[in-house]
Tab-separated table of C-alpha atoms and ligand atoms in Angstrom:
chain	number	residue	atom	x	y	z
A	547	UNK	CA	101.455	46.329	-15.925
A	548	UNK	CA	101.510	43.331	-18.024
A	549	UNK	CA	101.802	39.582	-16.313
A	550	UNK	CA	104.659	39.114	-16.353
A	551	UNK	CA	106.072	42.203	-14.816
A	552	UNK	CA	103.055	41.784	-12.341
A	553	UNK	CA	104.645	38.269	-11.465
A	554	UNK	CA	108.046	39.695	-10.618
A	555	UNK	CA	107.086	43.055	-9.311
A	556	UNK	CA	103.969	43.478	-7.532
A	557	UNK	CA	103.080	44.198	-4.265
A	558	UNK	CA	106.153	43.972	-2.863
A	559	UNK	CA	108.418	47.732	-2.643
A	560	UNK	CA	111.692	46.370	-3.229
A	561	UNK	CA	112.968	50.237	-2.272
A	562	UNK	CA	112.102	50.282	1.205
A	563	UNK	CA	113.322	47.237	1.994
A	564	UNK	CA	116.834	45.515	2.200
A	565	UNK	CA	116.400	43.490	-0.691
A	566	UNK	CA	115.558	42.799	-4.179
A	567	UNK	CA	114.028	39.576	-3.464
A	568	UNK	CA	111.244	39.172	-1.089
A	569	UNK	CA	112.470	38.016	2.410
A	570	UNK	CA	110.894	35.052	3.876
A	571	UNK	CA	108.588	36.575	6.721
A	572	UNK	CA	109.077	32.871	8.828
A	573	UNK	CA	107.779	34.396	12.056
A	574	UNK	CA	104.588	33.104	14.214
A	575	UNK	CA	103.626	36.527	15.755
A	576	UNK	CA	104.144	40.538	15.609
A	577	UNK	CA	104.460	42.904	17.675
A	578	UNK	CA	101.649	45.764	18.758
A	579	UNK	CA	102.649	49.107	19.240
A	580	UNK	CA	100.858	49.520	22.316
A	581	UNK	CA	97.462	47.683	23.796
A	582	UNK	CA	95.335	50.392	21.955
A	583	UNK	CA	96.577	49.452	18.772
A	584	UNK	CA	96.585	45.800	19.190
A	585	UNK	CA	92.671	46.155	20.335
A	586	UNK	CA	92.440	47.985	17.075
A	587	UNK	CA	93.488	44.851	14.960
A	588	UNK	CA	91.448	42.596	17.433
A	589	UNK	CA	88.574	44.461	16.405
A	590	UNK	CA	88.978	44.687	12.093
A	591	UNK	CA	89.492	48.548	12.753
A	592	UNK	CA	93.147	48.511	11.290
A	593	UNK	CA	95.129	46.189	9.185
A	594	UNK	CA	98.085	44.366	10.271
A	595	UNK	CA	99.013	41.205	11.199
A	596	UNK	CA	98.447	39.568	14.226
A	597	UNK	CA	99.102	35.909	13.848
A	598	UNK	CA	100.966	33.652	10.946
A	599	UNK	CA	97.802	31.804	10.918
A	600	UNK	CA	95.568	34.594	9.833
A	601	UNK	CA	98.207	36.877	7.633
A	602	UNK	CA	101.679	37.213	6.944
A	603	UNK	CA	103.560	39.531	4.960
A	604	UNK	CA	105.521	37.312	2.798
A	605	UNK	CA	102.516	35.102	2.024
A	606	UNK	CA	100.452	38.487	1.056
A	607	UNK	CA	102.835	39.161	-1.514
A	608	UNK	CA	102.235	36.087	-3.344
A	609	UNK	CA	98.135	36.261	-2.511
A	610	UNK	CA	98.785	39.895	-3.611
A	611	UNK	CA	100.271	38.618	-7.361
A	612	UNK	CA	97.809	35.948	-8.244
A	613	UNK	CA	94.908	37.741	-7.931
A	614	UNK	CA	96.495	40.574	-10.181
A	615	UNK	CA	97.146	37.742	-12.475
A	616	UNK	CA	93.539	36.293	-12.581
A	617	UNK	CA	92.178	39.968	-12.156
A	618	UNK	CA	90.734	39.091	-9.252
A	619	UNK	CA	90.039	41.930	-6.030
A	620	UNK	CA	91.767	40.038	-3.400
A	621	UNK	CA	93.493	35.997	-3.085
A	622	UNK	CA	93.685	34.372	-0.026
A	623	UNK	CA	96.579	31.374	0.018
A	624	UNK	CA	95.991	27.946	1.684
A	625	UNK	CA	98.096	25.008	2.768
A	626	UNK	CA	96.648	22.669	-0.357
A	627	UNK	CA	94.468	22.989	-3.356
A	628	UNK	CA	92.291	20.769	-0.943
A	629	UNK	CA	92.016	23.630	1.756
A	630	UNK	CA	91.414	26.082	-1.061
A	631	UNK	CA	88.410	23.876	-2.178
A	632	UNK	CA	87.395	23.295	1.152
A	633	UNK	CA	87.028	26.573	2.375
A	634	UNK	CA	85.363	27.971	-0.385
A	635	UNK	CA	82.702	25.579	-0.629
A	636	UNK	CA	82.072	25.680	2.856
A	637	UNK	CA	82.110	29.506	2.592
A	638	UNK	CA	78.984	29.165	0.529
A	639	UNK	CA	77.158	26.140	1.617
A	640	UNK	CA	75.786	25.824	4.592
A	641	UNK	CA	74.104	22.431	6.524
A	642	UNK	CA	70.930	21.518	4.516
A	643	UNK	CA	71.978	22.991	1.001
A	644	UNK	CA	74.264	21.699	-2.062
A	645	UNK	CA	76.854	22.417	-3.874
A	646	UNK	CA	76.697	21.504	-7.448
A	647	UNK	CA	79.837	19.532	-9.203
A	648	UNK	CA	80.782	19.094	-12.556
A	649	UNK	CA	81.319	15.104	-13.689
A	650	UNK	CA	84.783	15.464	-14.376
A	651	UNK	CA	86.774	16.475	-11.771
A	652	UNK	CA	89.717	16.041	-10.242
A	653	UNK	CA	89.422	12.657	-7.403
A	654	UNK	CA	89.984	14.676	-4.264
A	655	UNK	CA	87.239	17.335	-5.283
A	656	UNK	CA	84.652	14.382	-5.824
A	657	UNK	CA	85.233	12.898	-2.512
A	658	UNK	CA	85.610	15.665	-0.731
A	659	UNK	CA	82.163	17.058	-1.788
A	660	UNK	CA	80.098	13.627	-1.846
A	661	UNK	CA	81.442	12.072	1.100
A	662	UNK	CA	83.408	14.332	3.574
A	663	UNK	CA	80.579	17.431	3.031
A	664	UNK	CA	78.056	15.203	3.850
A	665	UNK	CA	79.206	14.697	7.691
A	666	UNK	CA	78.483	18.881	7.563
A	667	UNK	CA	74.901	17.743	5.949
A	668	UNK	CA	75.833	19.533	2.596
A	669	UNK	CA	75.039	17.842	-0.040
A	670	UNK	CA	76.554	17.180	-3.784
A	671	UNK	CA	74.939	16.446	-7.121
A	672	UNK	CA	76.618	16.349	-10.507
A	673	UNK	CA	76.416	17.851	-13.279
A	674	UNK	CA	77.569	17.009	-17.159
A	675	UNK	CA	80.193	19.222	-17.769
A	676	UNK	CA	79.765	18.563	-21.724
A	677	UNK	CA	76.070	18.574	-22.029
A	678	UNK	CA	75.315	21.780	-20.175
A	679	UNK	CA	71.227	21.355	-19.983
A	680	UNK	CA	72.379	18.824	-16.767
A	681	UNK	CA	73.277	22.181	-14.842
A	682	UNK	CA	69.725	23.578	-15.433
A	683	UNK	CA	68.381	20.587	-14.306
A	684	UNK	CA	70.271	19.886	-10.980
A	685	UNK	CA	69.817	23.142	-9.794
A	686	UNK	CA	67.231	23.698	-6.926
A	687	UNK	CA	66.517	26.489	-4.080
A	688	UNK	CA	69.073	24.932	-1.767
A	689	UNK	CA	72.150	25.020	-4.162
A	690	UNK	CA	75.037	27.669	-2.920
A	691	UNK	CA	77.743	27.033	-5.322
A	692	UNK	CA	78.731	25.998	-8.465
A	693	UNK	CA	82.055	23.947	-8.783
A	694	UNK	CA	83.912	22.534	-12.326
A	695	UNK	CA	87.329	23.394	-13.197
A	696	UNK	CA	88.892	25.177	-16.389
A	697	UNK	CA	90.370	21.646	-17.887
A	698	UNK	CA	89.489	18.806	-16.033
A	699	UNK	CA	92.258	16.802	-14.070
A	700	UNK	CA	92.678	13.968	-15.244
A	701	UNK	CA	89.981	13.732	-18.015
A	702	UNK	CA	90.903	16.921	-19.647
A	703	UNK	CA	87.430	18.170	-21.017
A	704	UNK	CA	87.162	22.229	-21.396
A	705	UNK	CA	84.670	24.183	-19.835
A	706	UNK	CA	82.202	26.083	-21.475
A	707	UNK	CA	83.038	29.347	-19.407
A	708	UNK	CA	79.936	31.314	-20.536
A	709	UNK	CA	77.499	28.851	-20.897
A	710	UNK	CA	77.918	27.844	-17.384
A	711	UNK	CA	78.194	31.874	-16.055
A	712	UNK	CA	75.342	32.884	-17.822
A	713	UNK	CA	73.026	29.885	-15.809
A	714	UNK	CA	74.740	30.292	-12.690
A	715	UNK	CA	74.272	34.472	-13.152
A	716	UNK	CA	70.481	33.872	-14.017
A	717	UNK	CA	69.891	31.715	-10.451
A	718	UNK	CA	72.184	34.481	-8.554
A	719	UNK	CA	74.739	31.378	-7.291
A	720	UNK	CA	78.319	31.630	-7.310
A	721	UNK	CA	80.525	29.909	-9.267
A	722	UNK	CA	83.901	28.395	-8.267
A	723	UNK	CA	86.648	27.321	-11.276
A	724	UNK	CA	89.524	25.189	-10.734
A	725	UNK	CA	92.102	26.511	-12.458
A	726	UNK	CA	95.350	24.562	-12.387
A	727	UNK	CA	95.903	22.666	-14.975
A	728	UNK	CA	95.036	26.066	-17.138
A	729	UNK	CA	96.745	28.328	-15.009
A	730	UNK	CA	96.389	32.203	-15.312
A	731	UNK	CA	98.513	32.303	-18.341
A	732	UNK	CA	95.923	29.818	-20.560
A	733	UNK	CA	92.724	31.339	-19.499
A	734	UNK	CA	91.451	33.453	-16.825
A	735	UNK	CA	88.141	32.294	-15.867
A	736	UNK	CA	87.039	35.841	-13.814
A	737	UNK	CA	87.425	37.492	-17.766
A	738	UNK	CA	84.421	35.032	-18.467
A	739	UNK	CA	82.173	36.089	-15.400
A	740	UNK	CA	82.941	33.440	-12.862
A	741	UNK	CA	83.458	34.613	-9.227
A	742	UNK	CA	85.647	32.753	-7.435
A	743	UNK	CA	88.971	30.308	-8.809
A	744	UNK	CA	91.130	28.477	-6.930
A	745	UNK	CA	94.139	26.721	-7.485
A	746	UNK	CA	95.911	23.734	-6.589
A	747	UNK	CA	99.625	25.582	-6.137
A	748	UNK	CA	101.481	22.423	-5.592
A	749	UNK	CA	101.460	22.082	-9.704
A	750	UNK	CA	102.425	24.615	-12.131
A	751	UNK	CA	102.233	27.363	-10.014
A	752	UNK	CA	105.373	26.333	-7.523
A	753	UNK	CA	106.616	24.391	-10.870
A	754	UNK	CA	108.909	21.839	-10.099
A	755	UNK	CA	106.805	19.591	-7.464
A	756	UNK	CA	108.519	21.212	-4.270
A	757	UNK	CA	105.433	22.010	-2.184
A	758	UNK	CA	101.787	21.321	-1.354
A	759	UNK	CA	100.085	24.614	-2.054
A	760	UNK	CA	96.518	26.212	-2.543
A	761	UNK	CA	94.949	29.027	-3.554
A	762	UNK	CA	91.492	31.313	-3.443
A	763	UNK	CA	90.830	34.400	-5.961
A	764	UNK	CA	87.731	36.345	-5.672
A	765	UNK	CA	86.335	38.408	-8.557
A	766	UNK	CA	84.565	41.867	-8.339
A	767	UNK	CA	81.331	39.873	-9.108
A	768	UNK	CA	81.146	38.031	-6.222
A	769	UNK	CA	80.145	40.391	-3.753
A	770	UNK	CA	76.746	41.286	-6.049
A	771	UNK	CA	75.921	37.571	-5.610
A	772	UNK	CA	76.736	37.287	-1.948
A	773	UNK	CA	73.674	39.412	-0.738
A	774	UNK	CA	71.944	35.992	-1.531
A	775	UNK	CA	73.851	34.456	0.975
A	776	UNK	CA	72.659	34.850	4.762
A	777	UNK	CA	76.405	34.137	6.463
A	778	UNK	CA	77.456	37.676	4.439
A	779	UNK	CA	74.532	39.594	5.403
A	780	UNK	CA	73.768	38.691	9.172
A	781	UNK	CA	76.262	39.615	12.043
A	782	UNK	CA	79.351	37.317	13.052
A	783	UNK	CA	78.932	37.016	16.511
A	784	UNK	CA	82.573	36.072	16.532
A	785	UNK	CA	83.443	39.721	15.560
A	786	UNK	CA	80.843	41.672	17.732
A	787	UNK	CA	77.955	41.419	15.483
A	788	UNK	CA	80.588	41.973	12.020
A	789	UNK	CA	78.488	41.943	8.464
A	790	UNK	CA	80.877	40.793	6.273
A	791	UNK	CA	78.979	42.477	3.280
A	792	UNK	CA	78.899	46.020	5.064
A	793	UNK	CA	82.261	45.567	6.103
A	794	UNK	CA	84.421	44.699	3.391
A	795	UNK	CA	85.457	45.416	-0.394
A	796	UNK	CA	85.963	41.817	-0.575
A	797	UNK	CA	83.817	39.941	2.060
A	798	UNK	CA	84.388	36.337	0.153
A	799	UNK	CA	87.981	36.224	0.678
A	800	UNK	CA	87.451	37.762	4.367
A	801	UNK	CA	85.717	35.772	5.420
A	802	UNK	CA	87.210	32.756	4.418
A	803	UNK	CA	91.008	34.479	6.121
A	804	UNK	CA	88.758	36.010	9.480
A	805	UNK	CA	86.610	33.034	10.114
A	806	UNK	CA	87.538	30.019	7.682
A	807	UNK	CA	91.319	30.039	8.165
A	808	UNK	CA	91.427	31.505	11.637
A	809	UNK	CA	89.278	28.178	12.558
A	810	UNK	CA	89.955	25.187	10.593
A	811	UNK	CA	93.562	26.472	10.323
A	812	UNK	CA	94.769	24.931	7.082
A	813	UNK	CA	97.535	28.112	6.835
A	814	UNK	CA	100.440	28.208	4.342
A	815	UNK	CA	104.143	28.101	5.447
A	816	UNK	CA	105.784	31.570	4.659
A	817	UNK	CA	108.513	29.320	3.408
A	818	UNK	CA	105.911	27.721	0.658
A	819	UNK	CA	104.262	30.601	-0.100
A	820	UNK	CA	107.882	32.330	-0.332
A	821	UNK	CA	108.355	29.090	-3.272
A	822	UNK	CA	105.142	30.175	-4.961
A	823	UNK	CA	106.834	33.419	-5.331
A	824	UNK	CA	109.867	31.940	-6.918
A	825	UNK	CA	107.446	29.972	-9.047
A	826	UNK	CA	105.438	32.795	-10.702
A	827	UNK	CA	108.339	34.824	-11.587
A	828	UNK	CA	108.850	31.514	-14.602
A	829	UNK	CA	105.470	30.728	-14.717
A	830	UNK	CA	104.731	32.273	-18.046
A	831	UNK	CA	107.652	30.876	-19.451
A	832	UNK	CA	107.085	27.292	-18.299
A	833	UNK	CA	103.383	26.814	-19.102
A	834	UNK	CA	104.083	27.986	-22.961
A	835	UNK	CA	107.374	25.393	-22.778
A	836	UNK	CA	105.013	22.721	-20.973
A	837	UNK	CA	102.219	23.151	-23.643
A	838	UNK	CA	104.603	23.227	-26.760
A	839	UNK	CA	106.166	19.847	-25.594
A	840	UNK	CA	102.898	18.371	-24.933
A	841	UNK	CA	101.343	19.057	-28.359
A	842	UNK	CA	104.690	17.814	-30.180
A	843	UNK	CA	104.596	14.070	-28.076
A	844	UNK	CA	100.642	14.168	-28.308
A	845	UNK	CA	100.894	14.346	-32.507
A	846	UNK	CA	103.689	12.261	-32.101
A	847	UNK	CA	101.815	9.979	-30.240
A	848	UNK	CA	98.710	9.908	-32.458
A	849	UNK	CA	100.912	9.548	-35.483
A	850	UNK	CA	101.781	6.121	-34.424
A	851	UNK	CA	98.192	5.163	-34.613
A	852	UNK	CA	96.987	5.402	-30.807
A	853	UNK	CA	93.931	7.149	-29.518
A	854	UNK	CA	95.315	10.487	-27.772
A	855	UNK	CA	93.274	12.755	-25.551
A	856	UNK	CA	94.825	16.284	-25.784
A	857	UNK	CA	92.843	19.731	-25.991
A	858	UNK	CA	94.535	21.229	-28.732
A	859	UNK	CA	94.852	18.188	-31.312
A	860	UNK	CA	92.037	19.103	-34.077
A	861	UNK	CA	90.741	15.766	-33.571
A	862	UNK	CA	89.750	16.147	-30.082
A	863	UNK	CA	86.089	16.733	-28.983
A	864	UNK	CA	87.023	19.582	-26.558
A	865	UNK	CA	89.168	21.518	-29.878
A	866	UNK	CA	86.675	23.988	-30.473
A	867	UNK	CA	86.490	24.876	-26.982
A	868	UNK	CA	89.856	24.779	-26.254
A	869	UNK	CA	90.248	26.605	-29.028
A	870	UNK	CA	87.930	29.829	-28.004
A	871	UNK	CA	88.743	30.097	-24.628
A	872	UNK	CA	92.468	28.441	-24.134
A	873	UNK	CA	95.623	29.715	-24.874
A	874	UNK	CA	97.898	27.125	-23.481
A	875	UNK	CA	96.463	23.528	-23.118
A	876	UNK	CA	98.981	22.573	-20.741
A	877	UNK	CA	101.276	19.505	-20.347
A	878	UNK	CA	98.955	16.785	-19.313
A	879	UNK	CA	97.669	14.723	-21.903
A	880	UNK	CA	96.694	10.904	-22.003
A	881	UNK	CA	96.687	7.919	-24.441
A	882	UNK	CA	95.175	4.556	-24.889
A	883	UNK	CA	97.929	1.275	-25.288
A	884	UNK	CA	94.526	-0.938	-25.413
A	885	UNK	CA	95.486	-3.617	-22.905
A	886	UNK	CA	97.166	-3.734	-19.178
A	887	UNK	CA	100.237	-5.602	-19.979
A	888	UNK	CA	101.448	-3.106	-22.811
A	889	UNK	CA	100.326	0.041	-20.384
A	890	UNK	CA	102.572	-1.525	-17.667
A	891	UNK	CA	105.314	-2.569	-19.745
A	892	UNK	CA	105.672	1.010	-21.844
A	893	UNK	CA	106.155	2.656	-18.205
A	894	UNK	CA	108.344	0.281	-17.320
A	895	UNK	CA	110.526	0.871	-20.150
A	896	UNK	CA	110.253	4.301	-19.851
A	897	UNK	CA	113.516	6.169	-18.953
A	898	UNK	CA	113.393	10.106	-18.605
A	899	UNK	CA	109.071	9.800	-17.402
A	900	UNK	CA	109.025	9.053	-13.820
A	901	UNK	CA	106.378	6.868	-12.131
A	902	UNK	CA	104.607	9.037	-9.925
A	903	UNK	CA	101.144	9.651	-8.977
A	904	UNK	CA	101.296	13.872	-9.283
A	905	UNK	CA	100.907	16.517	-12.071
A	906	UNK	CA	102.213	19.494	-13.598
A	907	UNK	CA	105.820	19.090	-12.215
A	908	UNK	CA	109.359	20.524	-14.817
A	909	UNK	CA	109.970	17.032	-14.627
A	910	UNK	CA	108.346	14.779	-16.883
A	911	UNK	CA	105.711	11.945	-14.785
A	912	UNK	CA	104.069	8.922	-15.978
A	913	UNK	CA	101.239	7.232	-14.425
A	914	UNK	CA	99.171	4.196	-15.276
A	915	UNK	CA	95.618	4.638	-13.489
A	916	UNK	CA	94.984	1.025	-13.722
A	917	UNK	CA	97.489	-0.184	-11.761
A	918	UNK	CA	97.591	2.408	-8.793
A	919	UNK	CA	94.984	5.047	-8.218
A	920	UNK	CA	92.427	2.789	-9.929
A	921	UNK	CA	93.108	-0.301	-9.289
A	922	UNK	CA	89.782	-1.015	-6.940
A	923	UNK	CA	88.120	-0.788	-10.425
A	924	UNK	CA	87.139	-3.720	-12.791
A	925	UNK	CA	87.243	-3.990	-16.432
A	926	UNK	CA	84.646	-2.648	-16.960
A	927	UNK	CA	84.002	-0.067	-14.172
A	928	UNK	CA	87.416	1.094	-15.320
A	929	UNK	CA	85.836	1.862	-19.340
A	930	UNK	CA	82.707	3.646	-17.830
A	931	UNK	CA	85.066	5.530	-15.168
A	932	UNK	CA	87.019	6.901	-18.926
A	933	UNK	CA	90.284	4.916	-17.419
A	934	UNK	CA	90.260	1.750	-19.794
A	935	UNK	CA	92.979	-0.623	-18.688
A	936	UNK	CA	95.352	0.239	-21.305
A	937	UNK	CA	95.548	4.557	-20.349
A	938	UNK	CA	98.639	5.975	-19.977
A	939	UNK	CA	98.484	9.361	-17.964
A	940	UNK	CA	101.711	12.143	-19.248
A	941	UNK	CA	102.280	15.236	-17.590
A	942	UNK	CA	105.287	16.431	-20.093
A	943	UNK	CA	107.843	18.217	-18.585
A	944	UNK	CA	110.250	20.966	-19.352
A	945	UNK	CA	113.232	18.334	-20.403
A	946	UNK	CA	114.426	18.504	-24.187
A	947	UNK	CA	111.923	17.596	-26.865
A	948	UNK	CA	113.903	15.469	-28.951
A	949	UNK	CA	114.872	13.615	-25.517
A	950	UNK	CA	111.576	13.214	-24.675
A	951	UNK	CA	110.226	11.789	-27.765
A	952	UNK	CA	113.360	9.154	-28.150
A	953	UNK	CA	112.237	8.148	-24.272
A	954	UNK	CA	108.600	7.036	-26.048
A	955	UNK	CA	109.538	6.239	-29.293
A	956	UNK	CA	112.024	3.765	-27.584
A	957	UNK	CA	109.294	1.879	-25.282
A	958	UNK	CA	106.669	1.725	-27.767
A	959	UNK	CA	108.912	0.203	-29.893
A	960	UNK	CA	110.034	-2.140	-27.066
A	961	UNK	CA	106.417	-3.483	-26.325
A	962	UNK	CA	105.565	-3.467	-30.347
B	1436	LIG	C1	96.182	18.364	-7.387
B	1436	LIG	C2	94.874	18.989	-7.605
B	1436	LIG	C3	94.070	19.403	-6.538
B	1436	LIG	C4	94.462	19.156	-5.096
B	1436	LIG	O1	95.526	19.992	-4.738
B	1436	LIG	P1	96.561	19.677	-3.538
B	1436	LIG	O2	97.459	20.871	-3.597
B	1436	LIG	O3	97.223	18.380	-3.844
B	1436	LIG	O4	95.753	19.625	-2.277
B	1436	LIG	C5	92.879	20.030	-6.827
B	1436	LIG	N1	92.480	20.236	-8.088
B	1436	LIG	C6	93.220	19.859	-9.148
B	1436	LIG	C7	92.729	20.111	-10.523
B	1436	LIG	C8	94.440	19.216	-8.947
B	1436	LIG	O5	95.162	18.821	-10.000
């Protein structure tokens, strides 16, 4: 099956059921046949569901679909892209060892791993994502995971997919790729070795900014990798003594659904995950749509004479990359106005673009870093954080082109 198909189709047997559209599953608990067979599921001896907050059907049909789409071997689905970092880091790295983070990274990630991890004693230490002789050099015998995303939110650099696998691979540590401002459909980071992506589902993947959403995908690879790590190979005294490695055909995502979710509890609503659904079935549409936009407002853009920071414009430093591994860039792009008051004053006069601090939505968003989710920052803090005062942040929606690009061309010309 090709992706698309996949996306509408799989795992779900529309023939044995009432309808043609999955049914929302919204139900806490099931019920066992008899106590034998509910000591059977108690005990990881037969597969069913027991609890919302460990499985549900509706929610395994979308888990079931994105890890067919990133070829993964099994996809576990989270409450937030947050949860879905969480949990995988802290399926790796235990108290006393370190996770290693690439510089440019989406906010949450970065705080998450170098101040929230560090109440767990984990530690974080970055890496340059575009000078990839930092990742040698970071790495010691305590680091458990590798974590940098596919294009980086909000600076938009592109990884170097093989460069980083083939270090990782020689050190036997698991890497983790962020994958949402790609998505599936502009690269799939498991065809380039890596073993575990996530993704932030609130963005493209539920498409039109109706839920917060996260994802886990874990490749074939991983499990050759996990006999390095003790909490896969030692019993889970939680499950009688369990080895997650002996057990299971997929022991990353098990664990993180057996022990992860069934304890810190960060469980998607069938209702969401029932919207993810929804969301795939377009997704392949709306990412080429997204990136085709994008590219037209970024030339646009640059054709007026401002600096604009978007993969796939040849004069980019990321082209190449994006080039080789990328084949949508996305709709996020950003530009420099070169002072505050013309920043502030282009959003303002801004009709279509809405004002809001969130990505990857059918709607098209503005943002101006300097004056909300940077705004702690001076001068020059702001140059050396790559926000100069001036940035203006696009995620480009799904809306007309031509509508779009009178919407700029109208407040540029309003703040000369
Ligand atoms: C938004 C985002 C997240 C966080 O996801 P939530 O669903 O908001 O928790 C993580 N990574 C990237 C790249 C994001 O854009």
């Amino acid at each position: 099956m090709k992706d698309p198909t996949i996306a509408l189709h799989y795992g779900y047997n529309k023939n044995s059921e009432f309808t043609i559209h999955p049914p929302i599953y919204m139900t806490t608990a099931y019920e066992y046949q008899d106590t034998d067979h509910a000591a059977r599921l108690f005990n990881l001896e037969e597969e069913g569901n027991i609890y919302t907050r460990i499985s549900n059907p509706t929610t395994r049909i979308f888990e079931k679909r994105i890890s067919a789409l990133e070829r993964g071997v099994d996809a576990l689905a989270t409450a937030s892209g947050m949860a879905a970092i969480f949990y995988s880091i802290s399926n790796l790295v235990k108290s006393g060892e370190n996770v290693v983070i690439a510089n440019k990274l989406y906010g949450g990630s970065i705080t998450l791993s170098t101040q929230t991890l560090k109440q767990f004693n984990i530690k974080a230490k970055f890496f340059d994502i575009e000078n990839l002789e930092t990742l040698k050099e970071v790495i010691d015998e305590n680091t458990k995971a590798i974590l940098f995303e596919s294009i980086s939110n909000p600076a938009l650099a592109v990884a170097d997919f093989e460069k980083i696998v083939e270090i990782a691979n020689e050190k036997g540590i698991v890497t983790i790729c962020d994958n949402t401002l790609a998505t599936p459909y502009g690269v799939k980071p498991i065809e380039y070795g890596v073993d575990i992506v996530v993704h932030s589902a609130s963005k493209y993947i539920v498409g039109n900014g109706s839920a917060i959403a996260g994802c886990i995908i874990e490749s074939s690879n991983a499990k050759e990798k996990l006999k390095n790590y003790e909490q896969f190979i030692k019993p889970d005294e939680s499950y009688h003594g369990l080895v997650y490695l002996d057990k299971f055909e997929n022991p990353f995502i098990a664990r993180a659904r057996l022990a992860l979710l069934r304890d810190y509890g960060a469980v998607l609503s069938p209702f969401n995950a029932w919207l993810l659904i929804n969301g795939l079935e377009t997704l392949h549409l709306r990412i080429q749509a997204h990136s085709e936009n994008a590219l037209k407002i970024a030339e646009y853009i640059a054709n007026k004479g401002y600096k604009v920071n978007y993969p796939f414009l040849e004069s980019n430093k990321n082209y190449k990359l994006a080039k080789k591994y990328l084949k949508y860039a996305g709709g996020i792009l950003s530009f420099d106005l070169g002072n505050y008051e013309k920043a502030k004053n282009f959003v303002n006069n801004l009709k279509i673009f809405s004002l809001v601090t969130n990505i990857a939505d059918s709607k098209s968003l503005v943002t101006h870093p300097a004056s909300t989710t940077h705004q702690q920052l001076s001068k020059e803090e702001l140059i050396s954080a790559g926000v100069p005062e001036g940035l203006i942040r696009m995620s480009v929606g799904l809306e007309d082109i031509e509508d779009l690009i009178e919407d700029i061309g109208g407040a540029l010309e309003k703040i000369g």
